[in-house]
């Protein structure tokens, strides 16, 4: 039997397979027939055999002949068993069994497949970069060792994908392949075996025959198919084929028709390119397609696009309607024409089917529609080249060279491919070991380095970017004293030198690296080891056969795979998300996330918060922020304005025309329309509106003899469209309900003409307007506006569509309270196969509990509180349970909110708690990557109802999607919707004596006892004073809800706390005066020496106590803060950061019958002593900010609550930012806000702050003009101050009052004030986009600025 020739048994095997498959097909059986049991002994081969009775031919399942199976001579990972199936066969499963009646069986093994018996391909499951792994450590000296442990990261490159074996010698373990494999040869490599026995194996493979039509093209030949005359337009068409090639470029298929109906498939750099008609960008898919293995390609035309598939990867390409069908006159296979052609294809093509026609079969049958050009054979003859894979840093190959090189000529060459920038290719000694030669990669270039004793090192370099994964050739030639190193046949550059010594290749040649410690006398490698593939090794122009190395007949090696190239393209599967770019090494890949707005190992997690509400609760104040509404989801981040007020946190989204815009009659008397383009994309707008509790948009129309909606039963004159996409037509106006065809005055029944539902519909000759807010979220935002009554003589109109404004994030405060350990919420299965991120906030008084759990058959995902200081993320994706723990130095059961963020992806798992650094754990480089879950998702507990969480959870997001905890809690026993107690966590955000107030969802800061305003009581309330400005606050009235504490009419004080900030160039000057009805007072002033004085007169019969600070130069125009405190007779003053100064009063200790507090000029100063009376009448010129007297804020009351506070203001008082430490008082601007108010009839024309016709150009011109004006005013103000300061230094600082007690003209202060409201972002707040933002985000920042009336400055 063993004498049979392979040719004879091959014919027999084919016949047997055909009979078996035909029999199975006749009965309709699936493709799982035994393939090995009927094979002759010649079909089996192995690395070795223990004896004749242990030979490979006895390795048939359930057979007992011979020794009952195959066993090699020695049990080590060098061994293999191979089966030749006689022809290419579809293999669907493999079964293994131990050697009969023995203790010999495999516990794990690896499968390899091949068509030719060379160039093996490792079987890999699709749900892994590798699969369950076994570490194999090979030692060149002595025997190999093995380990069944899981691979660590550092060992991953030596790990092979393992399939489970047996647990005894008799049972059969079958492994169904995840996808069928087409191959002729099957090779099984033992990885681990029974530790009390040796390698023993019987096996079977299952499958069926495989029929194919193959053509071999030699790089000059091709096929040309011409379609039959007649209609060719096919709206549903397809093209499919399989190919294998050793070249990385060439044209596979080119289908040609009319110019717009061409299609080309070609290889470029080992990737498949789909070229579409001119003007369409090429599409690329696949990688490393020149590996001489079969690759399957299909192109399907379906509907409005093409579906391109290469092996297991697919890509959808959308096409314009004109290309939604194929109209091809001819199809060329293996050759292409035109500038885009990459040359002829060299290799094999199989089963090429074009619209149901097998073109290879037609060519073989000599169909007249197919023309054969060149030398074409209908079989696949592939060249044999034995490659080898250097898998790890311990890899090397030692080859003894039997003969010395000729003295006048020596050469060595090889081909290599790698992803690493560095690594040793080869090294050898010079004759008589007088030196050493190294050829290595560094910086992705090829370097030659020769060290010879007594001479300077010789160094050459050539090539570049040699770590691109492509095959590159290298040749070192020494001929007659001339040395050259060539890369890619000279195309990648050649370096030359003329060394004065002999270069010869002989003795020992080491490739890839050197043996371990102890062998340095033979080989020394000062560089990194090579990881990659090599082939076509030549010495002195003679090829070296590596098969004897594999058979242990020549040389030795370690961590080497022979007769295969195991390179993987880890970037081809696009694990880098959100546009991140991928870079890889041999054993791993890295995602560059710069410019994407996302971070993490795979650019999965957003760098930005998902709403303005989330930014607020991190302590951020109003401003522009990037908002990523769906976190790690597909919607990108967008720059939006967050206006954080005391009541709400507004998200403001601008569009291209928020100005009040006048109308010009259209030519021909038609309707006028305006379209609004928003700074955010449609999906971003929809997400913001959907997650907000309230949205609104102002819509106003100013009219004179211009009707708006007309009567309800009359023809519709105007309308607007709003909502998703282009919007739906709406027939109501701002302030009215949807579908009402009314304005707000019609709803309130106060229109100027009761017969109409809008003021403008009265058609009067005086100006009127209809304004209001649109609040129905389903109709927002406003997309377009159509106005119809603007063409009549005398008709005038102006419209305004404000920005979209939304507040309240329904997701941030979506919470549930779990009051029992057995309670939980359940949701559908979480699908986070490749990337899973989970974020939530929790607060609890318990020390343990499970937050979240989802189970699969083997896989699981769990996040739990393990102890009062530890949170644990644990999961299993098939590589064994993995844990990432986060331990804190503070308790987590403190009943305060804590933020948990967990992520698991193909690169790593990370866990972050609050603002602590993340804990991470890298994933195996070649392990399972899919997280496969199938149970319900349990929140707050587990399926076993044990170890449940007791406490609150909120804002639970999984892959950017918020789970509705409140909705599910409303129908679940033991769980309550919502949580309280937010101030315990966020109360510290309330500053400057602000008080945290609990709300049902969220919290707010009560600033009534603070001199500041804003969402966190952090905004300075400042005003600029002129000499005639006076602010008087009366204490003899009971204050209602003015924003200050209530006080009685008879106020006696034994203590005061006073704080304020000021900025001025005036001295002396009275800053603040508190008077009483008993002629007692408190005065705070700057004296003539620019120093602070506090004057207390608490006894009207005695002179005032004067407390003088020693801090100098306070009238210098800079901001200074003053804190005054008195307790009975003890007083203290602190200025800025200077030390506190203590004083004692000598008069009474009680301030009786306090009547009023005055800032600026004191109207009634007759009863004061002459010096103080003079200062009181002069007034104060400068800035006052943050004035707080005990719990009273007089300046805040005057500016923000003038109608409800006991305050009287005389003279000019303008709110300003002059109290800000960053403000420049010499160059301030003006901001105004124009908002339409609902009303009836006005007497004048509306003020139009910008005449826009939806033109960004006009807005830009206005912006430039305003900026130039603001700059000029700033420079002028600066010069005025410098000039004035110079004059004051010349003339002294004491003011000279005129006859009326006022100051002379030359001592006036000039402040250009800045005023804005909190309803919209400041005008012209357009920042320069950061360069690291994505292009679409940078462009969004360059929209037309928000133009406000009378703007004269562009804030920085």
mmCIF file of C-alpha atoms in Angstrom, residues 604 606 608-614 627-633 687 691-692 809-814 830 836-841 852 861 863 899-903 937 939 953-965:
data_model
loop_
_atom_site.group_PDB
_atom_site.id
_atom_site.type_symbol
_atom_site.label_atom_id
_atom_site.label_comp_id
_atom_site.label_asym_id
_atom_site.label_seq_id
_atom_site.Cartn_x
_atom_site.Cartn_y
_atom_site.Cartn_z
ATOM 1 C CA UNK A 604 -14.563 54.978 21.020
ATOM 2 C CA UNK A 606 -16.208 60.972 23.343
ATOM 3 C CA UNK A 608 -16.983 65.894 25.434
ATOM 4 C CA UNK A 609 -20.086 65.980 27.563
ATOM 5 C CA UNK A 610 -23.461 65.110 26.089
ATOM 6 C CA UNK A 611 -25.316 68.277 27.082
ATOM 7 C CA UNK A 612 -24.931 71.727 28.565
ATOM 8 C CA UNK A 613 -26.560 70.356 31.710
ATOM 9 C CA UNK A 614 -23.678 67.891 32.099
ATOM 10 C CA UNK A 627 -21.516 68.832 22.797
ATOM 11 C CA UNK A 628 -21.594 65.175 21.798
ATOM 12 C CA UNK A 629 -25.261 64.337 22.118
ATOM 13 C CA UNK A 630 -24.884 60.571 21.792
ATOM 14 C CA UNK A 631 -21.486 60.041 23.415
ATOM 15 C CA UNK A 632 -19.791 57.138 21.679
ATOM 16 C CA UNK A 633 -22.549 56.907 19.066
ATOM 17 C CA UNK A 687 -30.931 64.585 19.427
ATOM 18 C CA UNK A 691 -33.367 64.846 25.061
ATOM 19 C CA UNK A 692 -34.401 68.347 26.217
ATOM 20 C CA UNK A 809 -31.581 67.219 29.923
ATOM 21 C CA UNK A 810 -33.966 64.318 30.461
ATOM 22 C CA UNK A 811 -31.051 61.896 30.353
ATOM 23 C CA UNK A 812 -28.756 63.442 32.981
ATOM 24 C CA UNK A 813 -31.330 63.178 35.763
ATOM 25 C CA UNK A 814 -33.014 59.935 34.708
ATOM 26 C CA UNK A 830 -26.803 44.803 25.550
ATOM 27 C CA UNK A 836 -18.847 48.521 24.915
ATOM 28 C CA UNK A 837 -18.887 51.603 27.097
ATOM 29 C CA UNK A 838 -20.995 52.015 30.208
ATOM 30 C CA UNK A 839 -21.301 55.182 32.255
ATOM 31 C CA UNK A 840 -23.524 56.052 35.189
ATOM 32 C CA UNK A 841 -23.609 57.868 38.507
ATOM 33 C CA UNK A 852 -25.041 45.889 36.136
ATOM 34 C CA UNK A 861 -20.231 41.591 31.584
ATOM 35 C CA UNK A 863 -19.830 46.061 37.085
ATOM 36 C CA UNK A 899 -19.274 58.740 38.375
ATOM 37 C CA UNK A 900 -18.343 55.355 36.893
ATOM 38 C CA UNK A 901 -17.089 55.030 33.309
ATOM 39 C CA UNK A 902 -16.158 51.601 31.967
ATOM 40 C CA UNK A 903 -15.083 50.610 28.486
ATOM 41 C CA UNK A 937 -29.546 43.147 31.009
ATOM 42 C CA UNK A 939 -29.563 46.833 36.428
ATOM 43 C CA UNK A 953 -28.326 55.169 39.984
ATOM 44 C CA UNK A 954 -28.823 57.792 37.306
ATOM 45 C CA UNK A 955 -27.761 58.799 33.817
ATOM 46 C CA UNK A 956 -27.030 55.208 32.781
ATOM 47 C CA UNK A 957 -25.682 55.144 29.228
ATOM 48 C CA UNK A 958 -24.583 52.131 27.216
ATOM 49 C CA UNK A 959 -22.742 52.964 24.011
ATOM 50 C CA UNK A 960 -24.202 56.458 24.132
ATOM 51 C CA UNK A 961 -27.825 55.331 24.584
ATOM 52 C CA UNK A 962 -29.542 56.357 27.822
ATOM 53 C CA UNK A 963 -31.658 53.710 29.524
ATOM 54 C CA UNK A 964 -34.979 54.966 30.857
ATOM 55 C CA UNK A 965 -34.528 53.977 34.486
#
